[in-house]
PDB file of C-alpha atoms in Angstrom:
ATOM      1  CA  UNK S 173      26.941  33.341  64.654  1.00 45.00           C
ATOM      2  CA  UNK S 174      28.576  32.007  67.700  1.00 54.00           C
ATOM      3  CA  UNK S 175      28.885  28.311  68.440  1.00 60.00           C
ATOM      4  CA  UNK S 176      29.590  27.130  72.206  1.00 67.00           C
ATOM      5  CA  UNK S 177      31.095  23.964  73.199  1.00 68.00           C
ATOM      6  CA  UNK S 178      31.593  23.018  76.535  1.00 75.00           C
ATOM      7  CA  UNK S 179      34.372  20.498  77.775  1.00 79.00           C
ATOM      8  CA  UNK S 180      36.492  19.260  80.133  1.00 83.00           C
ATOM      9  CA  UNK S 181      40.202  18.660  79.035  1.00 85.00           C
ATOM     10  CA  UNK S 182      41.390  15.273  80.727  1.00 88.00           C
ATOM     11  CA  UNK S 183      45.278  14.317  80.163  1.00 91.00           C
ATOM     12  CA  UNK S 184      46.489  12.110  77.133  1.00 92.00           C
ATOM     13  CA  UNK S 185      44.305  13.847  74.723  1.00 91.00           C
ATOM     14  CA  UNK S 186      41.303  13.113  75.983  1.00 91.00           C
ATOM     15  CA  UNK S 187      37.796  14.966  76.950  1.00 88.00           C
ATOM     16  CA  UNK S 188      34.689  15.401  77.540  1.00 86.00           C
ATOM     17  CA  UNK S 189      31.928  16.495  75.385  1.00 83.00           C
ATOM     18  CA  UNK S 190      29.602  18.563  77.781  1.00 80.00           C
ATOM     19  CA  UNK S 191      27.073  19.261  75.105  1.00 78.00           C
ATOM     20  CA  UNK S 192      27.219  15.752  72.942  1.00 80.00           C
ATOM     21  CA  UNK S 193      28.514  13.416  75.585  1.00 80.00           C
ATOM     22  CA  UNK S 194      28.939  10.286  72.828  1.00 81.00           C
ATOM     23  CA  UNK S 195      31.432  12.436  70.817  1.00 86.00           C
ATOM     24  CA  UNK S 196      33.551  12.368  74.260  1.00 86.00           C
ATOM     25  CA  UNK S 197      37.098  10.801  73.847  1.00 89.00           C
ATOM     26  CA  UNK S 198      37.659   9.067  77.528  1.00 88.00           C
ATOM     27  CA  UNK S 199      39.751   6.244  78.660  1.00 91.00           C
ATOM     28  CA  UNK S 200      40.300   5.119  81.873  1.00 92.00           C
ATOM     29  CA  UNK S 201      43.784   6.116  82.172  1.00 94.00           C
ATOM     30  CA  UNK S 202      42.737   9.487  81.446  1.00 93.00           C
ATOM     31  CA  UNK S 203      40.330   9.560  84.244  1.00 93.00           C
ATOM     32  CA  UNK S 204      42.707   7.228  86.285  1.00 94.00           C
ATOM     33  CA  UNK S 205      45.422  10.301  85.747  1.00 94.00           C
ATOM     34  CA  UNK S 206      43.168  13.179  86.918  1.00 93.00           C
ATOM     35  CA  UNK S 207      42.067  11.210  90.150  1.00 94.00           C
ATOM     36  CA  UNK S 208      45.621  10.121  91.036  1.00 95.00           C
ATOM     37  CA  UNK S 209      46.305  13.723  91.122  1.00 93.00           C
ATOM     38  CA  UNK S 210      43.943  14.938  93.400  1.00 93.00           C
ATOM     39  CA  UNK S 211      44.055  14.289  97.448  1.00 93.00           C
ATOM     40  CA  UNK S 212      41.307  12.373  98.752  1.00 94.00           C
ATOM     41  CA  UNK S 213      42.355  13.622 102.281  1.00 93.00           C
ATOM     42  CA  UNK S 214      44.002  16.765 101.453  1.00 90.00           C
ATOM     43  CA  UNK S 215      45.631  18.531 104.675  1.00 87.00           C
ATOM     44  CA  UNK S 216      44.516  15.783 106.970  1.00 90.00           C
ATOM     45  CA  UNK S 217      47.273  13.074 106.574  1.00 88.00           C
ATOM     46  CA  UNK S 218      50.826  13.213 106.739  1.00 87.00           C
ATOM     47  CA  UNK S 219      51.358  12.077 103.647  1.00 92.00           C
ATOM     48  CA  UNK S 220      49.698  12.222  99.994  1.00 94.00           C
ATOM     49  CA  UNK S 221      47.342   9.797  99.518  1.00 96.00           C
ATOM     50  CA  UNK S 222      45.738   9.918  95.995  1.00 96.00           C
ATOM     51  CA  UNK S 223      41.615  10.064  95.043  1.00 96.00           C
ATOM     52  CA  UNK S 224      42.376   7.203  93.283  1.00 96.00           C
ATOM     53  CA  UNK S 225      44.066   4.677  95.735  1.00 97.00           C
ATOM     54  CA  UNK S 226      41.274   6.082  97.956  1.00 97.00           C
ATOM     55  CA  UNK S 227      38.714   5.110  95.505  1.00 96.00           C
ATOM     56  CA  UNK S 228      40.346   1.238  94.693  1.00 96.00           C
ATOM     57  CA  UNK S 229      40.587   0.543  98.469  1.00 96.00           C
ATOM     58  CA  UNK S 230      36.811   1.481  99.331  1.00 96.00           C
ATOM     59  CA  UNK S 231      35.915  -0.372  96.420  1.00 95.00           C
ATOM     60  CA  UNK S 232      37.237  -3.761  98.215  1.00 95.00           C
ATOM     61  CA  UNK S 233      34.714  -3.833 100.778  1.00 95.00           C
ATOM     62  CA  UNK S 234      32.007  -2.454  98.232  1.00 94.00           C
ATOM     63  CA  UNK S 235      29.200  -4.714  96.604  1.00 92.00           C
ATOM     64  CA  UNK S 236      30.345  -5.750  93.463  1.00 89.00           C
ATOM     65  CA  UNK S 237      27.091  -3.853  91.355  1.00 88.00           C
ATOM     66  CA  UNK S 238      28.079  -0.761  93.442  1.00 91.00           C
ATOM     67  CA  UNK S 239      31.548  -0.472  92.894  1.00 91.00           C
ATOM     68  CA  UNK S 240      31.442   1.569  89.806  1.00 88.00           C
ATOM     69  CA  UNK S 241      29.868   4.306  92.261  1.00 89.00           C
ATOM     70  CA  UNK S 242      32.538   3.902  94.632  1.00 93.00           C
ATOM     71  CA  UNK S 243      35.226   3.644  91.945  1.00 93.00           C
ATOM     72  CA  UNK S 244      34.346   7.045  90.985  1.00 91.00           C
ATOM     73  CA  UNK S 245      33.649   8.969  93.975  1.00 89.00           C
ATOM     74  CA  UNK S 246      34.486  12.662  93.781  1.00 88.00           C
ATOM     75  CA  UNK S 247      35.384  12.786  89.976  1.00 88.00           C
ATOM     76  CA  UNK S 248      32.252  15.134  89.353  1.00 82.00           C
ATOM     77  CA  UNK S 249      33.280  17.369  91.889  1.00 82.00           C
ATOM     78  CA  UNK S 250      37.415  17.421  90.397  1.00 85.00           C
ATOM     79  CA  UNK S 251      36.365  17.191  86.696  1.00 82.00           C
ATOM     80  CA  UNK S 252      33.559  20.335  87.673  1.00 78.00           C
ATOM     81  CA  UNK S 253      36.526  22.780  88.236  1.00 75.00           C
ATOM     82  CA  UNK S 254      38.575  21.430  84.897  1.00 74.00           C
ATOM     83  CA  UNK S 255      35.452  22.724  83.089  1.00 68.00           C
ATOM     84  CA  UNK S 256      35.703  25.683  80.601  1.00 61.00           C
ATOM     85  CA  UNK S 257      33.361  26.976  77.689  1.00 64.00           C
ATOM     86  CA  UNK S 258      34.906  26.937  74.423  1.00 62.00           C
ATOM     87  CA  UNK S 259      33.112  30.052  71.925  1.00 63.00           C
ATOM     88  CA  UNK S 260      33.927  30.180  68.780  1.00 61.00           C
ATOM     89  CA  UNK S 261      33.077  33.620  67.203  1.00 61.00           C
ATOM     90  CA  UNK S 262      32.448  34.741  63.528  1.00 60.00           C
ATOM     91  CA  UNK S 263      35.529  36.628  63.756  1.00 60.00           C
ATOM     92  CA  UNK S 264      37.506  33.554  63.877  1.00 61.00           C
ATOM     93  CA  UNK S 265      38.724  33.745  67.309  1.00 62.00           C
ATOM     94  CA  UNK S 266      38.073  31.155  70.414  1.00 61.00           C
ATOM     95  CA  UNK S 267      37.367  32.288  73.563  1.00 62.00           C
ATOM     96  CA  UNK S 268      37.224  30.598  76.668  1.00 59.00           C
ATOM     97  CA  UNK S 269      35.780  31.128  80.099  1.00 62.00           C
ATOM     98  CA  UNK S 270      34.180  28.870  83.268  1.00 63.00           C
ATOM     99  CA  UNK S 271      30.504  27.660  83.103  1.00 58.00           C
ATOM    100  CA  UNK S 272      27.936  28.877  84.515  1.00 58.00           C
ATOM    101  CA  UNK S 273      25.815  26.877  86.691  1.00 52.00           C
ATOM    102  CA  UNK S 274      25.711  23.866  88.408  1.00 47.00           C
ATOM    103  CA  UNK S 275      27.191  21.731  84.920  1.00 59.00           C
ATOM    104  CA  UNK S 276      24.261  19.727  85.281  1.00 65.00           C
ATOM    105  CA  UNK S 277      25.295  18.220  82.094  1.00 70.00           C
ATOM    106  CA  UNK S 278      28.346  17.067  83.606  1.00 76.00           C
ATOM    107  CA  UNK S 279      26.111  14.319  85.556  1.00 75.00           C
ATOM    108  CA  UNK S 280      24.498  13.251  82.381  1.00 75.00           C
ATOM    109  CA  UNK S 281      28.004  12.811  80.879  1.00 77.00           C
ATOM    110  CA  UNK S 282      29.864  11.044  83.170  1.00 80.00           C
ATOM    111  CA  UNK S 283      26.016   8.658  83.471  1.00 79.00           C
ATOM    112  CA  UNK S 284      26.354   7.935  79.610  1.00 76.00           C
ATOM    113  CA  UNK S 285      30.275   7.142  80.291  1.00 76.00           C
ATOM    114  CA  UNK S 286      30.511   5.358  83.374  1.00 80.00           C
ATOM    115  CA  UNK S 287      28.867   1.727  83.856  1.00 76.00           C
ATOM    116  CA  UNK S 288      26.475   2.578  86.753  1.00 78.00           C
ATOM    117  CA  UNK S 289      23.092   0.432  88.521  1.00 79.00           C
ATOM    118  CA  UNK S 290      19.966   1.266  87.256  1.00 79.00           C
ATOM    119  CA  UNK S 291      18.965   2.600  90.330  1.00 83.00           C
ATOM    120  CA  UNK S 292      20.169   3.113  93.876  1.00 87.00           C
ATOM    121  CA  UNK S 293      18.079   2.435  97.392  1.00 92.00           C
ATOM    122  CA  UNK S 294      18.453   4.085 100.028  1.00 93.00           C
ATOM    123  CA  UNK S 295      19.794   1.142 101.894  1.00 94.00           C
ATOM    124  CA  UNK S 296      22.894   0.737  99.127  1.00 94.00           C
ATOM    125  CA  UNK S 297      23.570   4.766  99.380  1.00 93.00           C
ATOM    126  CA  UNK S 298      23.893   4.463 103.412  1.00 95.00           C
ATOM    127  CA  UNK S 299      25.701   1.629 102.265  1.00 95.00           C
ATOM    128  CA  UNK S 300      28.315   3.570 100.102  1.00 95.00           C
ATOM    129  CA  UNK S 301      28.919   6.073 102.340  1.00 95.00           C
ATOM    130  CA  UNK S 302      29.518   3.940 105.395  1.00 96.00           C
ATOM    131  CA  UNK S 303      32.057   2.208 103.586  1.00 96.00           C
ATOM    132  CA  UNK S 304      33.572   5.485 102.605  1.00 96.00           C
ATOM    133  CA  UNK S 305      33.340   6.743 106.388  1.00 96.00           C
ATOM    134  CA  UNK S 306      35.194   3.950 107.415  1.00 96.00           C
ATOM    135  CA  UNK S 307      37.694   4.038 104.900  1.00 96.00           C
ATOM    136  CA  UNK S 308      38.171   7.697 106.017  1.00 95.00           C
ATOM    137  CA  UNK S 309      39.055   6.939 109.451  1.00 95.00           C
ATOM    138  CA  UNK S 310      41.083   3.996 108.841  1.00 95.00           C
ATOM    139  CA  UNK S 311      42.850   6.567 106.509  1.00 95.00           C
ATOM    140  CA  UNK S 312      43.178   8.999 109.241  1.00 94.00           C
ATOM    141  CA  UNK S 313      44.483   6.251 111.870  1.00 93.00           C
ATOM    142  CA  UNK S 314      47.180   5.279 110.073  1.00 93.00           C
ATOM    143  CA  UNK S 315      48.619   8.041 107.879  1.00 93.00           C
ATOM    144  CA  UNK S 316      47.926  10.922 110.155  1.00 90.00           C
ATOM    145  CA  UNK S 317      48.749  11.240 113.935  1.00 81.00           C
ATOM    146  CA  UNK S 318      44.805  10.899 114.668  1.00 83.00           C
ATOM    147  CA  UNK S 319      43.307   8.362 116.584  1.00 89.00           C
ATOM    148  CA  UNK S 320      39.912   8.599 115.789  1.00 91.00           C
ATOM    149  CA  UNK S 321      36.998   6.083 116.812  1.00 93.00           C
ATOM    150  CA  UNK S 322      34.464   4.823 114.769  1.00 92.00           C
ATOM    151  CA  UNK S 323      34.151   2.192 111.997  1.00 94.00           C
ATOM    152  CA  UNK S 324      36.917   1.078 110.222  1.00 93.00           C
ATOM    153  CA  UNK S 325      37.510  -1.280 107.244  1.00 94.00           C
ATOM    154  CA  UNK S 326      39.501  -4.397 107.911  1.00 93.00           C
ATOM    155  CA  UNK S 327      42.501  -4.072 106.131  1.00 90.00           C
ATOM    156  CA  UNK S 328      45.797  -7.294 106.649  1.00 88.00           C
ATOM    157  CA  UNK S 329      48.297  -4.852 105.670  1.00 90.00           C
ATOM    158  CA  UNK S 330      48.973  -0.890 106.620  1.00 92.00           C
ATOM    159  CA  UNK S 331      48.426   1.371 103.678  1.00 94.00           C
ATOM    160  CA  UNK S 332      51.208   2.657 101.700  1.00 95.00           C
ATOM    161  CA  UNK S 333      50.449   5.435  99.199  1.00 95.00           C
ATOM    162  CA  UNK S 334      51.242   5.001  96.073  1.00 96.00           C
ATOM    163  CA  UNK S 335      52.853   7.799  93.763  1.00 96.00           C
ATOM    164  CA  UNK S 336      50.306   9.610  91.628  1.00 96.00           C
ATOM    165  CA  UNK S 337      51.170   7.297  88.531  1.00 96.00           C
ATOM    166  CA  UNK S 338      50.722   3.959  89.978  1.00 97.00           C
ATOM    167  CA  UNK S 339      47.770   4.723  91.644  1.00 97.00           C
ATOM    168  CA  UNK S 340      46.149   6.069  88.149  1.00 96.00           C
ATOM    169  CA  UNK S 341      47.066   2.720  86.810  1.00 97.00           C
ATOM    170  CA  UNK S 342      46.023   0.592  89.113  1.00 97.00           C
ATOM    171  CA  UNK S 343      42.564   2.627  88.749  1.00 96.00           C
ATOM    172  CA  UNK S 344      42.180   2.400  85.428  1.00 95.00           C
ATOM    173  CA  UNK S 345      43.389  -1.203  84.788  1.00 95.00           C
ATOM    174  CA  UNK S 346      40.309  -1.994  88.229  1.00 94.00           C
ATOM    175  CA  UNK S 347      37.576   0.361  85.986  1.00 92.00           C
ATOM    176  CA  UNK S 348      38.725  -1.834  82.434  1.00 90.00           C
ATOM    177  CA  UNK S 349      38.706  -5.461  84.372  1.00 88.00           C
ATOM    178  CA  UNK S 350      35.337  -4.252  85.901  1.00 84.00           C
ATOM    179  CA  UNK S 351      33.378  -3.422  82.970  1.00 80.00           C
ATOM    180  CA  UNK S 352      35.317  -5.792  80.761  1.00 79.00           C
ATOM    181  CA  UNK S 353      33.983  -8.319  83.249  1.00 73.00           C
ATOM    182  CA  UNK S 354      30.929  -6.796  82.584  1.00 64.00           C
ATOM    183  CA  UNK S 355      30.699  -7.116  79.075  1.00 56.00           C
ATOM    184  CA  UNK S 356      30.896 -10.476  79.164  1.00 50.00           C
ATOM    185  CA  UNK S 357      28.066 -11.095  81.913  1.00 54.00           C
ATOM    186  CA  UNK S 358      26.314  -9.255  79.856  1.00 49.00           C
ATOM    187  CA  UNK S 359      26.750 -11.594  76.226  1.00 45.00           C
TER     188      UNK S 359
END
């Protein structure tokens, strides 16, 4: 008899549980880690600026109840390619291999993991992504040698990246102050 388990390896031990999402071992950091990794304008700017930092400076011009959405923009589409089916086989050995599919269950996960609104309008997801358009170009205009037009977000200072590392702290220490913050709204 084989048994299947599918997961996502995230850094400092941690994972996620593709078929039994609650037995997932996440922390913030962890996720923090993976999107300070990852471009969130890759090949477009001059220099690296990190999913994360991306991520925690949309969030400041996002509505608090919505920032958990904007806070996590594009970590289904990085975590999707970390993916890998783990077999185990009566013989003893493990095999592993890439998903097949659209990880569907990847969605449910990250919903059972990540403090999210019960639902969404249409009004809030224009919203979102007008926030992120205009972070994009403000991006663009000042860490590439673009000058595009359109919306931008009103920011005192220029953007500096931050190294991979701070940025995944800074993340994770937002995502724990805003569901912490939660918590006790909630009692």
């Amino acid at each position: 008899m084989n048994e299947t388990a599918s997961l996502i390896p995230l850094p400092e031990r941690c994972y996620i549980n593709l078929n039994h999402p609650a037995s997932s071992k996440v922390s913030w950091r962890s996720l923090g880690i993976v999107l300070g990794r990852v471009a969130a304008l890759p090949n477009l700017t001059d220099v690296f600026l990190s999913q994360a930092q991306f991520n925690l400076l949309a969030a400041r011009f996002t509505p608090r109840p919505l920032r958990p959405l904007m806070m996590t923009s594009g970590l289904q589409v990085i975590l999707t390619s970390l993916a890998y089916v783990e077999t185990d086989c009566d013989s003893g050995q493990t095999t592993l291999q890439r998903p097949s599919g659209g990880l569907c269950e990847l969605a449910k996960a990250l919903g059972e993991l990540i403090p999210r609104p019960n639902t969404i309008s249409r009004t809030d997801s224009a919203k979102l992504e007008q926030i992120r358009q205009a972070t994009t170009i403000t991006a663009l205009n000042q860490l590439s040698r673009r000058s595009l037009t359109g919306p931008t977000i009103p920011l005192a200072t220029t953007i500096k990246p931050k190294s991979p590392e701070i940025a995944a702290m800074d993340w994770a220490e937002a995502m724990e102050n805003y569901t912490s913050s939660r918590s006790h709204e909630a009692a």
